[in-house]
Amino acid sequence: MLHYSGNWTLATEFIMVGFAGVQEARHLFFVLFLTMYLFTMAENLAIILVVSLDHRLQRPMYFFLTHLSCLEICYTSVTVPKMLSGFTGTAAGKTISYAGCLSQLFIFTFLGATECFLLAAMAYDRYVAICEPLRYAAIVSWGTCIRLAAASWLLGFLTPILPIYLMSQLMFCSSNVIDHFFCDASPLLALSCSDVTLKERADFLISLSVLLASSTVIAVSYGNIVWTLLHIHSATERRKAFSTCAAHLTVVSLFYGTLFFMYVRTKVASSMNFNKVVSVFYSIVTPMLNPLIYSLRNKEVKGALGRALSLKLFKES
C-alpha cells in the first residue's frame, strides 16, 4: 500500500514478488518447499530430543549442536512460511507490512549472526578437544559452554540493531514491490528513494566484522588442529581425531561460502534472480542438510538415534 504525504508517495506495506517466473508451477514449488521445511523441522527436533534424552551425549560438543538445531528451526521459520503463502496466489500471501518487513529482516540477521558466532564457539571446542585433550574438561566446562552460547546469542542480537535503525530512516517511495521472497537488505535498498550510502557502508562493515571475527576464530582453531594432527604419528589416531571435526568443517564451508558471497558487497546486487537461488540455499537447503551431516558423520549421534528408535519400537511391540 502506498500512502501519500505531501509530494512523496510512502510505502506502508510491501508486496513480495517471490519466484514470479514459476507461477505456472507454483503448486509444485509449494509442495517442494513445504516438504523441505517439514523435513528440516523434524531433523532438528530429533537432534534436540536425542541429545537431551541420551546421557551419553551430555557433552559440550552436543550442547552446542542443540543450540545450532534451535537456530536452524528459527532461521527457516522466519522466511519459509511467508514464502509458502506467496505460492498460494492470493494478494494477502504476498503482502507484508512495513513493520513486519523490518522485523523479519532484524530476526533473520540476528539468527544469521548468532550462527556465525556459534560455529566459531564449536570450532574452539574442537580445538581444545584435539590440541589440549588432558585439559579439555577444565577449559571447556559447562560454565564455559553456557557463557559461549549466551555470548553468541547476545552478539547476534546486537548485530542488526544499527542496520535496522538506519533502514528505518530510509524513505520508500514510488514502488513497494520487493523482488525477493523475504525482506532482505539488498532488494529493500533498491526500492529506497533516499541516499543509501551510509546504510550500505554500515551493512558492509558490520557484516564484514561478524564474518571476519568468527571466521578468524575458526581458521585459527583449525590451523592449530591441523598442526597437531601433523605431529600425530599414528594414521589411525589422525583419522579418528579429524573425524570429530569433519561434520563441523563441512557445515562451516557451506554456511560461510554463501554468506561471504551474499553480504560482503558494497553495491546493491545486480542479479536478484541469482541472489534468490543463493538465498534459498543458505536459508532452506543448508538448515536441512546440517542435521544430516552431523548424524551421518557422527557415530555417537547415529547410535543415539538408533537406540531411541529401538526403544520406541520395543515399547510399541
XYZ file of C-alpha atoms in Angstrom:
317
model
C 0.000 0.000 0.000
C 1.212 3.499 -0.847
C 0.466 6.398 1.464
C 0.538 9.932 0.049
C 2.374 12.503 2.183
C 2.904 15.879 0.584
C 4.991 15.393 -2.566
C 6.047 11.858 -1.516
C 4.338 8.514 -2.004
C 5.397 6.415 1.012
C 5.148 2.628 1.296
C 3.243 1.353 4.355
C 3.402 -2.249 3.200
C 5.372 -4.261 0.666
C 4.477 -6.801 -1.987
C 6.973 -9.639 -2.360
C 7.371 -10.924 -5.907
C 8.970 -14.163 -4.791
C 9.583 -16.535 -7.687
C 7.419 -14.797 -10.262
C 8.824 -16.863 -13.121
C 7.443 -20.140 -11.766
C 3.819 -19.166 -11.214
C 2.577 -21.899 -13.557
C 4.313 -24.486 -11.385
C 3.669 -22.721 -8.083
C 1.803 -25.681 -6.596
C 4.750 -27.958 -7.309
C 7.148 -25.491 -5.682
C 4.774 -25.092 -2.737
C 4.854 -28.854 -2.099
C 8.633 -28.974 -2.625
C 9.458 -26.176 -0.172
C 6.843 -27.325 2.341
C 8.382 -30.818 2.305
C 11.865 -29.369 2.804
C 10.606 -27.174 5.642
C 8.866 -30.013 7.464
C 11.884 -32.264 6.940
C 14.135 -29.566 8.410
C 11.860 -29.182 11.435
C 11.732 -32.951 12.030
C 15.509 -33.406 11.685
C 16.476 -30.600 14.029
C 13.833 -31.503 16.596
C 15.121 -35.082 16.515
C 18.675 -33.845 17.200
C 17.465 -31.727 20.142
C 15.417 -34.551 21.649
C 18.078 -37.223 21.209
C 20.828 -35.073 22.748
C 18.538 -34.057 25.616
C 17.426 -37.604 26.427
C 20.619 -39.616 25.871
C 23.063 -39.248 28.770
C 25.941 -40.395 26.529
C 25.584 -37.147 24.571
C 25.660 -34.826 27.583
C 28.904 -33.244 26.429
C 29.899 -29.728 25.248
C 30.009 -30.615 21.537
C 26.397 -31.796 21.595
C 25.342 -28.904 23.824
C 26.406 -26.556 21.024
C 24.766 -28.837 18.464
C 21.377 -28.422 20.162
C 21.791 -24.638 20.012
C 22.632 -24.940 16.313
C 19.488 -27.014 15.740
C 17.376 -24.427 17.573
C 18.879 -21.754 15.330
C 18.090 -23.737 12.181
C 14.462 -24.162 13.238
C 14.083 -20.429 13.871
C 16.111 -19.499 10.786
C 13.856 -21.331 8.347
C 10.666 -20.387 10.200
C 11.410 -16.684 9.669
C 11.293 -16.940 5.872
C 9.710 -20.186 4.635
C 6.098 -19.805 5.909
C 5.790 -16.375 4.276
C 7.398 -17.704 1.097
C 4.895 -20.583 1.044
C 2.000 -18.157 1.417
C 3.295 -16.374 -1.687
C 2.811 -19.566 -3.719
C -0.908 -19.627 -2.847
C -1.526 -16.879 -5.385
C -3.555 -14.686 -3.016
C -2.814 -10.982 -2.537
C -2.616 -11.392 1.247
C 0.009 -14.102 0.823
C 2.365 -11.732 -0.956
C 1.969 -8.620 1.185
C 3.824 -7.764 4.363
C 3.533 -4.647 6.498
C 6.389 -2.159 6.809
C 6.902 -3.095 10.478
C 6.642 -6.790 9.648
C 9.244 -6.432 6.920
C 11.768 -4.721 9.193
C 11.037 -7.271 11.932
C 11.676 -10.145 9.553
C 14.956 -8.584 8.430
C 16.002 -7.978 12.066
C 15.297 -11.565 13.178
C 16.877 -13.088 10.083
C 20.064 -11.027 10.539
C 20.117 -11.737 14.278
C 19.889 -15.502 13.731
C 22.454 -15.474 10.914
C 24.984 -13.572 13.025
C 24.319 -15.849 16.008
C 25.059 -18.883 13.853
C 28.397 -17.360 12.837
C 29.423 -16.913 16.470
C 28.078 -20.323 17.474
C 30.057 -22.068 14.730
C 33.146 -20.226 15.998
C 32.445 -21.495 19.549
C 32.108 -25.030 18.194
C 35.452 -24.684 16.386
C 37.075 -23.577 19.651
C 35.578 -26.611 21.369
C 37.111 -28.930 18.731
C 40.462 -27.138 19.056
C 40.630 -27.738 22.802
C 39.438 -31.341 22.434
C 42.216 -32.211 19.960
C 45.053 -29.881 20.934
C 44.539 -29.862 24.727
C 42.824 -33.200 25.446
C 44.155 -33.559 29.004
C 42.861 -30.094 29.948
C 39.621 -30.316 27.963
C 37.308 -30.854 30.936
C 38.873 -27.947 32.824
C 38.898 -25.487 29.895
C 35.543 -26.314 28.293
C 33.483 -26.665 31.460
C 29.706 -26.424 31.481
C 30.031 -22.862 32.741
C 32.243 -22.003 29.776
C 29.780 -23.636 27.374
C 26.879 -21.631 28.764
C 28.870 -18.385 28.581
C 29.969 -19.066 24.987
C 26.414 -19.894 23.909
C 24.995 -16.845 25.713
C 27.652 -14.594 24.156
C 26.807 -15.974 20.695
C 23.113 -15.172 21.108
C 23.815 -11.748 22.635
C 26.302 -10.667 19.952
C 23.920 -11.966 17.297
C 21.094 -9.880 18.772
C 23.228 -6.722 18.856
C 24.423 -7.141 15.243
C 21.287 -5.897 13.387
C 20.378 -3.024 15.721
C 22.271 -0.272 13.837
C 21.491 -1.628 10.330
C 17.765 -1.873 11.093
C 17.759 1.599 12.642
C 19.378 3.030 9.504
C 16.926 1.097 7.338
C 14.015 2.578 9.294
C 15.273 6.083 8.466
C 15.074 5.496 4.704
C 12.162 6.635 2.540
C 10.472 4.045 0.335
C 8.507 5.734 -2.398
C 7.093 5.157 -5.892
C 7.265 1.353 -5.656
C 6.571 -1.087 -2.846
C 7.328 -4.279 -4.784
C 10.233 -6.327 -3.330
C 11.939 -8.537 -5.887
C 12.601 -11.329 -3.383
C 10.790 -13.960 -1.308
C 11.639 -12.293 2.024
C 12.669 -8.853 3.291
C 16.394 -8.914 2.641
C 18.510 -5.762 2.804
C 19.609 -5.637 -0.826
C 16.150 -5.593 -2.524
C 14.890 -3.110 0.079
C 17.763 -0.728 -0.656
C 16.908 -0.991 -4.347
C 13.438 0.457 -3.564
C 14.600 3.373 -1.436
C 14.470 6.896 -2.800
C 16.834 8.113 -0.044
C 20.606 8.218 -0.092
C 21.591 4.678 0.925
C 25.356 5.268 1.073
C 25.552 5.312 4.886
C 23.305 2.264 5.144
C 25.401 0.306 2.609
C 28.630 1.192 4.394
C 27.202 0.192 7.774
C 25.934 -3.109 6.358
C 29.291 -3.819 4.754
C 31.358 -3.010 7.853
C 29.108 -4.855 10.307
C 28.756 -7.918 8.059
C 32.482 -7.962 7.426
C 33.229 -7.610 11.145
C 30.952 -10.524 12.075
C 32.282 -12.740 9.298
C 35.934 -11.913 9.866
C 35.752 -12.202 13.675
C 34.010 -15.576 13.614
C 35.930 -16.977 10.626
C 39.247 -15.918 12.205
C 38.434 -17.952 15.325
C 37.514 -20.889 13.100
C 40.637 -20.545 10.929
C 42.994 -20.253 13.933
C 41.314 -23.199 15.646
C 41.600 -25.435 12.599
C 45.121 -24.211 11.884
C 46.160 -25.459 15.322
C 44.186 -28.662 14.818
C 45.993 -29.397 11.532
C 49.359 -28.623 13.141
C 48.573 -31.034 15.979
C 47.367 -33.746 13.593
C 50.575 -33.499 11.565
C 52.529 -34.380 14.703
C 50.454 -37.487 15.439
C 52.422 -40.471 14.116
C 49.560 -42.938 14.060
C 47.435 -42.656 10.909
C 44.543 -44.275 12.738
C 44.679 -41.700 15.512
C 44.858 -38.872 12.950
C 41.760 -40.137 11.160
C 39.920 -40.588 14.444
C 40.799 -37.057 15.593
C 39.887 -35.458 12.266
C 36.595 -37.358 12.060
C 35.369 -35.392 15.086
C 35.836 -32.183 13.066
C 34.647 -33.307 9.632
C 30.938 -32.582 10.170
C 31.565 -29.145 11.663
C 34.027 -28.234 8.925
C 31.507 -29.245 6.240
C 28.760 -27.130 7.846
C 31.133 -24.158 8.150
C 32.128 -24.434 4.476
C 28.500 -24.457 3.308
C 27.361 -21.625 5.577
C 30.285 -19.238 5.197
C 30.676 -19.819 1.481
C 27.206 -18.470 0.737
C 27.356 -15.697 3.358
C 30.634 -14.268 2.070
C 29.144 -14.178 -1.406
C 25.839 -12.582 -0.382
C 26.729 -9.956 2.192
C 30.307 -8.739 1.798
C 29.468 -6.339 -1.003
C 29.278 -2.561 -1.292
C 26.653 -2.266 -4.028
C 23.053 -3.364 -4.385
C 23.015 -6.722 -6.147
C 22.505 -6.545 -9.892
C 21.195 -10.095 -10.354
C 18.268 -10.548 -7.996
C 17.255 -13.896 -9.514
C 20.676 -15.365 -8.785
C 20.525 -13.912 -5.268
C 17.195 -15.666 -4.714
C 18.752 -19.006 -5.620
C 21.656 -18.406 -3.230
C 19.214 -17.244 -0.531
C 17.231 -20.472 -0.921
C 20.460 -22.389 -0.436
C 21.527 -20.772 2.847
C 18.061 -20.176 4.311
C 16.424 -23.508 3.403
C 18.831 -26.084 1.950
C 21.698 -25.639 4.434
C 19.473 -25.907 7.565
C 18.030 -29.098 6.061
C 21.475 -30.572 5.319
C 23.165 -29.710 8.622
C 21.395 -32.343 10.779
C 22.080 -34.957 8.083
C 25.756 -34.001 8.010
C 26.084 -34.271 11.776
C 24.122 -37.519 12.057
C 25.704 -39.289 9.089
C 29.286 -38.333 10.028
C 28.903 -38.937 13.761
C 28.716 -42.490 15.126
C 27.530 -41.304 18.548
C 24.566 -39.400 17.114
C 23.673 -42.328 14.840
C 23.929 -44.677 17.816
C 21.697 -42.450 19.944
C 19.122 -42.200 17.147
C 19.239 -45.978 16.731
C 18.735 -46.543 20.466
C 15.834 -44.076 20.543
C 14.112 -45.763 17.600
C 14.755 -49.251 19.028
C 13.295 -48.229 22.383
C 10.228 -46.772 20.689
C 9.686 -49.887 18.598
C 10.194 -52.085 21.683
C 7.580 -50.151 23.647
C 5.103 -50.282 20.757
C 5.517 -54.035 20.420
